Structure formats: C-alpha cells, structure tokens
Coordinates of C-alpha atoms in Angstrom, one line a residue:
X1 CA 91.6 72.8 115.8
X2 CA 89.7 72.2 113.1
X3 CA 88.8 74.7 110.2
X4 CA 86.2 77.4 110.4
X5 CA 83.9 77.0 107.9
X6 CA 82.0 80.3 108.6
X7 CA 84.9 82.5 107.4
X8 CA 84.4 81.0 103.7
X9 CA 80.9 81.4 104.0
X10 CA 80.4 84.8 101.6
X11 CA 76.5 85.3 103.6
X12 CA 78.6 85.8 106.9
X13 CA 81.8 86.7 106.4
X14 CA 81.5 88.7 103.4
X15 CA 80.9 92.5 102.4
X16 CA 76.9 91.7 102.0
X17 CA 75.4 95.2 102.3
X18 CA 77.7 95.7 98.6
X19 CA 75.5 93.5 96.4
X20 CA 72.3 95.6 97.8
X21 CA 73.5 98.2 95.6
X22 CA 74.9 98.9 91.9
X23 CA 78.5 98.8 91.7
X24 CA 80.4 101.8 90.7
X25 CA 83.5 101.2 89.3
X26 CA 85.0 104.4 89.4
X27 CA 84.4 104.1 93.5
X28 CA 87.5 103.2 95.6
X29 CA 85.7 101.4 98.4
X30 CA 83.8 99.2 95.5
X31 CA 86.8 98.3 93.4
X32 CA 88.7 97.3 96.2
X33 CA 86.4 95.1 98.3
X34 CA 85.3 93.5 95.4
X35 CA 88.7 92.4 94.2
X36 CA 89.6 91.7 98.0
X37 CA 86.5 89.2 97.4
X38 CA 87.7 87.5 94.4
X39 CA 91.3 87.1 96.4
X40 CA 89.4 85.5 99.1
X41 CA 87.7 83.6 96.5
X42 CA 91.0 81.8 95.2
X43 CA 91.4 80.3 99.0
X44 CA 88.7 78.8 99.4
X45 CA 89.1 77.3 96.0
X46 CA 92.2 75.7 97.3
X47 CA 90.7 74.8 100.2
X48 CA 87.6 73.1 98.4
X49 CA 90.5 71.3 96.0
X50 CA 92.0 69.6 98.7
X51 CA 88.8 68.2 100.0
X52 CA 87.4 67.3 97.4
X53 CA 90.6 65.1 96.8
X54 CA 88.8 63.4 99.9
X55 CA 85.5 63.9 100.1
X56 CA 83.7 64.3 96.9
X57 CA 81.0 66.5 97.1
X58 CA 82.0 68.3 99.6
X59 CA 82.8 72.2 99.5
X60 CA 80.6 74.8 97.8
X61 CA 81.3 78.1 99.4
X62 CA 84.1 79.6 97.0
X63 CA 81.2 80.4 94.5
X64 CA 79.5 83.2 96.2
X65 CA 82.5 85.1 96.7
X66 CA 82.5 86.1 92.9
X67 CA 78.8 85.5 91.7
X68 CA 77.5 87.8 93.9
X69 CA 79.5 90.9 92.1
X70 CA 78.9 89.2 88.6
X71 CA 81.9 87.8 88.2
X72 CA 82.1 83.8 86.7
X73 CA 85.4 81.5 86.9
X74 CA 86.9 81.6 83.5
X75 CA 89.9 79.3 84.6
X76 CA 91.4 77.8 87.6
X77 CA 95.0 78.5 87.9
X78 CA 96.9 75.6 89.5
X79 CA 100.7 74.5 90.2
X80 CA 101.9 70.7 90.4
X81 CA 103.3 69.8 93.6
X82 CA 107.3 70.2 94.1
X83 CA 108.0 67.3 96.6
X84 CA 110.3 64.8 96.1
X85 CA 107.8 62.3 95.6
X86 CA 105.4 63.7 93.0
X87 CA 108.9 64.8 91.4
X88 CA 110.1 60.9 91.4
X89 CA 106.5 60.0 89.8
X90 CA 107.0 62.8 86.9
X91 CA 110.0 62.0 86.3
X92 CA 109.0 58.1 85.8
X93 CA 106.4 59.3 83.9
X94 CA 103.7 57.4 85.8
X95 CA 100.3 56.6 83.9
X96 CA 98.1 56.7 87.2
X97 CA 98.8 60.7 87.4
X98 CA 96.3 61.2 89.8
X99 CA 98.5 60.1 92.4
X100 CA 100.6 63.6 91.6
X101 CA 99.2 66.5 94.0
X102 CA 98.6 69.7 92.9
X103 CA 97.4 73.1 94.5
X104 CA 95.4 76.0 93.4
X105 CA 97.4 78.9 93.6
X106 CA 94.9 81.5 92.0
X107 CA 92.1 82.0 89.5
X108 CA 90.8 84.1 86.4
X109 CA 87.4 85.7 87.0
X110 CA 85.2 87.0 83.3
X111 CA 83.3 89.7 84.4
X112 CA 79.8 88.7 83.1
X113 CA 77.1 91.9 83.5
X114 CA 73.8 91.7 84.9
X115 CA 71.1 92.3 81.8
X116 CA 69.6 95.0 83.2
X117 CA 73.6 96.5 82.9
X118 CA 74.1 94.6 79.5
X119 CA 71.3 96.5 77.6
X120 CA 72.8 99.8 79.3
X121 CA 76.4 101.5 78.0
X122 CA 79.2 99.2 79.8
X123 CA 81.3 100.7 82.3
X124 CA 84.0 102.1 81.0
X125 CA 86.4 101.4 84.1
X126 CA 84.6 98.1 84.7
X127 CA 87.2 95.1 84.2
X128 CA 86.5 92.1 81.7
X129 CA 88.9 90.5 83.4
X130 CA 90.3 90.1 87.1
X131 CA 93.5 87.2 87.5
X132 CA 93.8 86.9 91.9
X133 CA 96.5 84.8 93.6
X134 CA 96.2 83.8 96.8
X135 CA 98.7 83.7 99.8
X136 CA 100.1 81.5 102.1
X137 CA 98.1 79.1 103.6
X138 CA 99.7 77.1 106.7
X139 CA 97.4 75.0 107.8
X140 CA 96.7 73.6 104.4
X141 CA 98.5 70.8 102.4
X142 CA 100.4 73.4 100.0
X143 CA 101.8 75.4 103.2
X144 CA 105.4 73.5 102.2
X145 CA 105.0 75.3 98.4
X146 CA 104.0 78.2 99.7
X147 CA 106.8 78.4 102.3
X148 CA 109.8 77.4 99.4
X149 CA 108.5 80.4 97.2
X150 CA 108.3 82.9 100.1
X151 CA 111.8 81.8 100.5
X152 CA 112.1 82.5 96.6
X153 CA 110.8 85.8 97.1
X154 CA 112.8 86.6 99.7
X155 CA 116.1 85.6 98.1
X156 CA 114.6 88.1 94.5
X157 CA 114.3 84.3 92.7
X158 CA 111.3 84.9 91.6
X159 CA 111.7 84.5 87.8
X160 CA 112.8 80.7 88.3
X161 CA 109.3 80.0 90.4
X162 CA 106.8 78.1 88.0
X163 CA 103.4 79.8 89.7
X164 CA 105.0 83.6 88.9
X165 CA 106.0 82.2 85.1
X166 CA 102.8 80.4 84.6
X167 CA 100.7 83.5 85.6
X168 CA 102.7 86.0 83.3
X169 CA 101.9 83.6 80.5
X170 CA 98.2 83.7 81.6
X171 CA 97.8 87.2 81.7
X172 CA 99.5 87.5 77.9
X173 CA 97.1 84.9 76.6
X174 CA 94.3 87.3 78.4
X175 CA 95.3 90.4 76.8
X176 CA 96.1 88.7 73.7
X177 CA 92.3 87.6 73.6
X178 CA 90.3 91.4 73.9
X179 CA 90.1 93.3 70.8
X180 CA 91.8 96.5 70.7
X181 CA 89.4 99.3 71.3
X182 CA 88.5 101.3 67.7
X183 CA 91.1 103.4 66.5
X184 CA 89.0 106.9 66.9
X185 CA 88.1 105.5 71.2
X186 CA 92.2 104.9 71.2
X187 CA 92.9 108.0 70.3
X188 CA 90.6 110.0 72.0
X189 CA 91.9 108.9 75.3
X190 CA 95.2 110.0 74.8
X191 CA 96.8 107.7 77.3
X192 CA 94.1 109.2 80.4
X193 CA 94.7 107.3 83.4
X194 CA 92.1 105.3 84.6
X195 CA 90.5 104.1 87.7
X196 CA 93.0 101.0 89.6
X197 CA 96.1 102.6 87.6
X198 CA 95.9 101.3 84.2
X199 CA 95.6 103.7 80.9
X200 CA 92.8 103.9 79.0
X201 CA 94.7 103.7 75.2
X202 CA 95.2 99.9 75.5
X203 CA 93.3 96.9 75.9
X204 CA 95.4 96.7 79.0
X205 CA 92.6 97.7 81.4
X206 CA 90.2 95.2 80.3
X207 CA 92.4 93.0 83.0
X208 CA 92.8 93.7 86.4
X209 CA 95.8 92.2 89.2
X210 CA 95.2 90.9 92.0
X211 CA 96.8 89.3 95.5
X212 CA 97.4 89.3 98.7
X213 CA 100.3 88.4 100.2
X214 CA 102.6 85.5 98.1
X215 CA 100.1 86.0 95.9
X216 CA 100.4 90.0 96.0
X217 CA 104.3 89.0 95.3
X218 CA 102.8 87.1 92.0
X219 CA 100.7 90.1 91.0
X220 CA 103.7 92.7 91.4
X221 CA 105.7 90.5 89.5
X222 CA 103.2 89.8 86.6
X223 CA 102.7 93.6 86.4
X224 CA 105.9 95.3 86.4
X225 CA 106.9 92.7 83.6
X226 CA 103.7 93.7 81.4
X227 CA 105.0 97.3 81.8
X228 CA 108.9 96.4 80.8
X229 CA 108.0 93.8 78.4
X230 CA 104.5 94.9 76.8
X231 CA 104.4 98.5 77.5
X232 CA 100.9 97.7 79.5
X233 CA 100.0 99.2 82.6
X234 CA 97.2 97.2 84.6
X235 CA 95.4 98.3 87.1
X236 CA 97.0 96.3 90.3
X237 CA 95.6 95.9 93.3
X238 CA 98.0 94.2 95.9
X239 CA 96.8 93.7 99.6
X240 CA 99.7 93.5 102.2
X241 CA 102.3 92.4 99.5
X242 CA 106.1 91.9 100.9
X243 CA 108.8 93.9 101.4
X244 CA 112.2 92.4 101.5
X245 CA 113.8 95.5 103.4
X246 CA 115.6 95.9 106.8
X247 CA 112.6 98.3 107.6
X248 CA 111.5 95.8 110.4
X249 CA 114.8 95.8 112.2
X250 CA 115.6 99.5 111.6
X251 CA 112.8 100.0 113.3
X252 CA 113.4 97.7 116.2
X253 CA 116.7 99.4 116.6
X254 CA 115.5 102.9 117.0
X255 CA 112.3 101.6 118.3
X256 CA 109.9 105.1 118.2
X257 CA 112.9 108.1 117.1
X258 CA 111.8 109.2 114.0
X259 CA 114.8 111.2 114.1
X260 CA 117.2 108.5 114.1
X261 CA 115.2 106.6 111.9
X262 CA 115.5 109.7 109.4
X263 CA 119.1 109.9 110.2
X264 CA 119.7 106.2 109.2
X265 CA 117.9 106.2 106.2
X266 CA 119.2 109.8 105.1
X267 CA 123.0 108.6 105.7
X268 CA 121.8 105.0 103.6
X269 CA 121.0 107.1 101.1
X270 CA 123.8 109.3 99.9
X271 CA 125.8 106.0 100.1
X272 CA 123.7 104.8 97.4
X273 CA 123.7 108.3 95.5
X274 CA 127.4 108.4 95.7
X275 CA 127.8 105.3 94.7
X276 CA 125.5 105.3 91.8
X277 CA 127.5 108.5 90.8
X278 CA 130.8 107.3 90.8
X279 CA 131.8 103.4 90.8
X280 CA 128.4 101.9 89.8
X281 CA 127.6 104.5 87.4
X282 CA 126.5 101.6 84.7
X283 CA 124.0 100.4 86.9
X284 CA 122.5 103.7 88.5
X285 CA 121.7 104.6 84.4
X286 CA 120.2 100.7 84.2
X287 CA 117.7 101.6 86.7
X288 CA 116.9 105.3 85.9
X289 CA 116.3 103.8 82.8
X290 CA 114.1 100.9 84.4
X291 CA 112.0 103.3 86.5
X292 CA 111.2 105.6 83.7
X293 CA 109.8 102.6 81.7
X294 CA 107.5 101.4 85.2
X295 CA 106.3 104.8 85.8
X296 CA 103.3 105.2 83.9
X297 CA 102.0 102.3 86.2
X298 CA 100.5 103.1 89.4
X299 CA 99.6 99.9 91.2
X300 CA 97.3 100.3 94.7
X301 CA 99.3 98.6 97.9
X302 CA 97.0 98.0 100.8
X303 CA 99.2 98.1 104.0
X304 CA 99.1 98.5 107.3
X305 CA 102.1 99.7 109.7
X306 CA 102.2 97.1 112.1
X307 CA 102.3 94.5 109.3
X308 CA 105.9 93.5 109.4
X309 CA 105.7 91.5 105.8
X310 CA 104.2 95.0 104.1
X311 CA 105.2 97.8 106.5
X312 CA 108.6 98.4 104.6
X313 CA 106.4 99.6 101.6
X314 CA 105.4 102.5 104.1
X315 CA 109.3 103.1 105.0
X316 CA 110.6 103.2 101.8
X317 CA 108.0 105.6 100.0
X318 CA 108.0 108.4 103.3
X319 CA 111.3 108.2 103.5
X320 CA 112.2 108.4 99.8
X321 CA 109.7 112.0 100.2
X322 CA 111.6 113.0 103.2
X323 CA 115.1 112.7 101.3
X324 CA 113.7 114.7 98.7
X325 CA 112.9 117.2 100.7
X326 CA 116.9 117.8 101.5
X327 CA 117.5 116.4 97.7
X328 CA 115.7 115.6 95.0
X329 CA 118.2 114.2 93.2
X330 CA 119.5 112.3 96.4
X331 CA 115.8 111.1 97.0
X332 CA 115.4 110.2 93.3
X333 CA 118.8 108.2 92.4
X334 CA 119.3 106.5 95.5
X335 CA 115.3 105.3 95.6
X336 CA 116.3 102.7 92.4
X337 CA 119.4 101.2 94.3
X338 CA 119.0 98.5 96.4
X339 CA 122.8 97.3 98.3
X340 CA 121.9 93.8 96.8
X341 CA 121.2 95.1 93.3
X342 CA 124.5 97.1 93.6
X343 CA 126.6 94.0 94.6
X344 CA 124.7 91.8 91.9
X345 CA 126.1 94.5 89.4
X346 CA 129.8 94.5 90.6
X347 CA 129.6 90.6 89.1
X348 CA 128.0 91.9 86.1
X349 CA 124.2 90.6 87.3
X350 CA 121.0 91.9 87.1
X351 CA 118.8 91.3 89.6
X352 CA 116.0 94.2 90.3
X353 CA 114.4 94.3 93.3
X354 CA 110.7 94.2 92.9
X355 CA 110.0 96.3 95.6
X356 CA 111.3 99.0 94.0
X357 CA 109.0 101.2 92.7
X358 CA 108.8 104.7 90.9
X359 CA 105.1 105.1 91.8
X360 CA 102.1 103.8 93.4
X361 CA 99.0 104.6 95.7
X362 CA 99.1 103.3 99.4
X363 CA 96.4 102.6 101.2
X364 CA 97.3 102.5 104.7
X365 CA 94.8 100.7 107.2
X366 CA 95.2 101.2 111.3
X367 CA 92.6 98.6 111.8
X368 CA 93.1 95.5 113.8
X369 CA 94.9 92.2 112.8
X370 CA 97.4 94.1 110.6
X371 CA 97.8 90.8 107.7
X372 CA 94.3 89.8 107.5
X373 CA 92.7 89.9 104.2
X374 CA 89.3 90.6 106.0
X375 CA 89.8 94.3 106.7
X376 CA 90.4 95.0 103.0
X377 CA 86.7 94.1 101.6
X378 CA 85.7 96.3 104.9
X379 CA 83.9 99.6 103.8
X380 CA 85.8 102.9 105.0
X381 CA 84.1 103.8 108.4
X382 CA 85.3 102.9 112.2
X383 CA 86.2 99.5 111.6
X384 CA 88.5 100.6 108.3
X385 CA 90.2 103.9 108.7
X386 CA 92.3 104.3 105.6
X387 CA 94.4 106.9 104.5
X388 CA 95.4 107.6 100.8
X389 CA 98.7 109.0 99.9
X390 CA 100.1 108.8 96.2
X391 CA 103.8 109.1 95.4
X392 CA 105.4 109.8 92.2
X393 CA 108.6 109.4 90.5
X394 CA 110.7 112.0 88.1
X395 CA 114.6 111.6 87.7
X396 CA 115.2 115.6 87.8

C-alpha cells in the first residue's frame, strides 16, 4: 500500500478550527494540540527527507503544521545512519558523503509572533522555543534505527544512543542562547510554576519538550537530565511515551481483578520498601535523593489505557496512590525502586529507570486507536474525553 498523503496534509488532517482563533497559552487544549502539531510536524519532515533523496521537489506539507500557529524551523535535528554499510564508508572516510544516509529524527521550532501580537505585551507562558522528536516510523527507511533504540530504551541504554545525546546538547545550546529575565522579573516570581510544568525564575521556560513515542523517550530523557544536571525544569509535553514495566502482563494475568491486581502490586511493594530499608539501604538514599532533585518538574504524559507501550504510566502512578493510602512511607520509598535498579546496585551500578517519576500530570484519553498521535491535537469534546489527574511526590 502506498502512503497516504492526506494524513500530512495540515488543511485535512490537522486541528483547523485552532488557527481561526487567538492562542492562549495558559489553555490546556491550546498548548497541547499545538505541540502535538509540531510533533507531527517532525514526521513528515522525515518523510519529505527521504523523498526528496529521490525525487527532488517533491514534498511540501510539513510546513503548515507549524506556520499555521507561528512557529518557523529554527534547525532540523538529524542522526547519521547506523548500518553496517554507511558505518564501513565513515570509517573509510569516503569523500562522496552523500552516499551516507541519514534520518530526521526531530526538529527545533522559534516561536515567531504575529505583529499584531508583537506590538502587544508577549505572552508570558508563550514558548520561544519548542524542540519535538518524533517516533517510530515502520514503514519508512529509518524503521531499522528506530527499532535498535526502542531496543535501547527498553534495555535503560539510553545514555549511549547518539539521537538522546545529541538532543541534550541541543537543548543546552538553546537555553544557553535566551537572556536571563531582569533580576527584579526573577525575583518577583519566586520560583511560581508555570503553565506545561516549568518555573517561571529561569530562562528554562522559554523552551518547551516535546515527543511522542521514541521520541517522547528522547524528551523524558532530555528533561529529567536538565533537572539533575542544570537545575531547569521545562515544560514537557510527552504523548504516549514508554513504559518499560510488567504492567502489560500483570494485567494479562489477572485480566479485570482489580483486587488482585492491588494485591500484586501491594506485596511488590513492601519487597522493595524492605529491601530499601535493610540490604540496599545505599541505594534507597541514592534515589530519595534523586527524586527530591526531579520534583520540582512536572512534565504532562498523554496516555491512554489500552496503549500497551504507555499504559504502565497509568499503573504505576494509581497504584503508587493506592499504597499510600495503607503507607505513605511504603508508597513513597518503594515508588523510586525499580528490581533492575536494585540488582544494578548490588554490582555497584547505577542505572535509573527513566520511568520513574516523583511527579507529573496525566492526561488520560478513552478515545479510539489508543497510540495514535491524532487524538492528541483533537479538542476536548466527544471524540477526546480526557481526564486530568496530578500526582505528587514528598518522602515523609
């Protein structure tokens, strides 16, 4: 079958009835169709890369997906193809480089005003900047990359994946470039929390995360190492991102007894609690420590339940709640422990999970096609029935 060209074509497939209207960026339903937009924007880039490489000229739909919300491409970010082959013709350090592939993996967008907005105040929750990654794509000719770093993702070897380090180095060139606000704005905002879950005493909120799916993977990544390593909190917006849990097969195995699936969970963990308490008592502190230093940022997941690749975001924040309820300090300790972490540790290796998460905002969809980028630039009505729920973190 050949590929739909209606689907990247923004005047059909896209949220239309949103550029009728001025954006509000302190609205939900704006925020996040427009970055689900941009997201969408970054595969048809890809796709338009590709044939290009064959047909020049042809391709001109990624465009609209961005201009229409006043966005411009400030830089493409691409990744050099892994095969054997192109690796051979690096490594012989070929002069005809053309001949080595490579693949769009994601893009930054410079939020440009209109004039009529320009001559006004700017919005103070309005981005300057919004970096999206893109996910999987199958049918295309990077579906063999893609596939190796959901594998990387899946085995937590992320940090030796060139698209996740390339795009942390992006996004510290980004927020290396804004000027710090004046010291008298700084200070008057006393670190207030801003719309997407950034803080408004930084820069940091000038650039916005994006992703959906692998690319959701590169955005989590990206962000919880600009909280550890820069102390800044961007506002993250991650649309069925993966969850490397056993949530899909606990659920198989108790198929619809929520009792037995509290009963599992409950019993998994004060195994972790006791553990972290007694033998593993190092690495418990490690990530109390860890959690405390991620908490002030509250990234937004978009999932849906019947999403197997995101659903185990859904398990693992309700259930931590529901642990809580019987412990807090049960629900609290044994919610940083992974069993991997904890046998990484016993060989004196770190290796945090990066679904682990002291707090966040999930947005949970019951619409249909549970992976499908689509429903997330859908405005809230009966085709998009989502339901908010926040969740916190404290150690006591």
């Amino acid at each position: 079958m050949g590929r739909s060209y209606d689907r990247d074509n923004f005047y059909v497939y896209g949220p239309t009835d949103l550029t009728q209207i001025e954006v509000d960026w302190n609205n939900e339903e704006h925020r996040r169709c427009i970055t689900a937009c941009l997201v969408k924007g970054t595969y048809i880039l890809e796709s338009e890369h590709q044939i290009r490489r064959k047909e020049e000229g042809k391709g001109k739909f990624a465009a609209a997906w961005w201009e229409n919300f006043h966005f411009r491409l400030h830089h493409v970010l691409q990744s050099e193809c892994n095969c054997v082959c192109c690796k051979i013709r690096r490594r012989l350090e070929l002069s005809d480089q053309s001949t080595i592939r490579s693949f769009v993996y994601g893009a930054i967008f410079e939020y440009v005003p209109p004039d009529d907005v320009k001559n006004r105040r700017r919005h103070p929750s309005a981005p300057r900047f919004v970096v999206a990654f893109r996910g999987t794509m199958p049918r295309d000719a990077t579906a063999v990359g893609d596939m190796r770093l959901n594998l990387m993702v899946l085995l937590n070897r992320q940090r030796f994946c060139s698209r996740f380090t390339e795009a942390r180095k992006h996004v510290i060139s980004l927020l290396s470039s804004i000027p710090p606000p004046p010291p008298a704005a700084a200070g008057g905002s006393g670190g207030r929390a801003v719309a997407g879950g950034g803080t408004a005493n930084s820069n940091s909120v000038g650039v916005w995360l994006a992703g959906h799916s692998l690319g959701a993977s590169i955005a989590l990544y990206v962000g919880r190492d600009m909280v550890t390593t820069r102390g800044c909190s961007l506002p993250t917006f991650l649309f069925n991102p993966p969850h490397v849990s056993a949530a899909p097969l606990i659920d198989a195995a108790v198929m619809s007894s929520e009792a037995a699936k509290m009963y599992l969970y409950m019993s998994s963990y004060v195994i972790k609690c006791v553990l972290g308490m007694t033998f593993l008592k190092s690495h418990r502190k490690d990530m109390e420590k860890l959690f405390e230093q991620l908490s002030p940022w509250v990234p937004n997941l978009y999932v849906h339940r019947k999403d197997i690749i995101c659903k185990g975001f859904i398990d693992y924040f309700e259930q931590r709640e529901k642990a809580k309820e019987l412990s807090t300090r049960v629900g609290n300790s044994a919610a940083t422990l992974s069993y991997r972490d904890m046998v990484y540790s016993v060989f004196n290796k770190h290796s945090g999970r990066q679904h682990l998460l002291p707090c966040a905002v999930l947005w949970i969809s019951h619409g249909d096609n549970p992976h499908a980028l689509r429903q997330w630039w859908r405005p809230t009505g009966p085709e998009q029935d989502l339901r908010r729920q926040e969740y916190s973190w404290t150690l006591r």
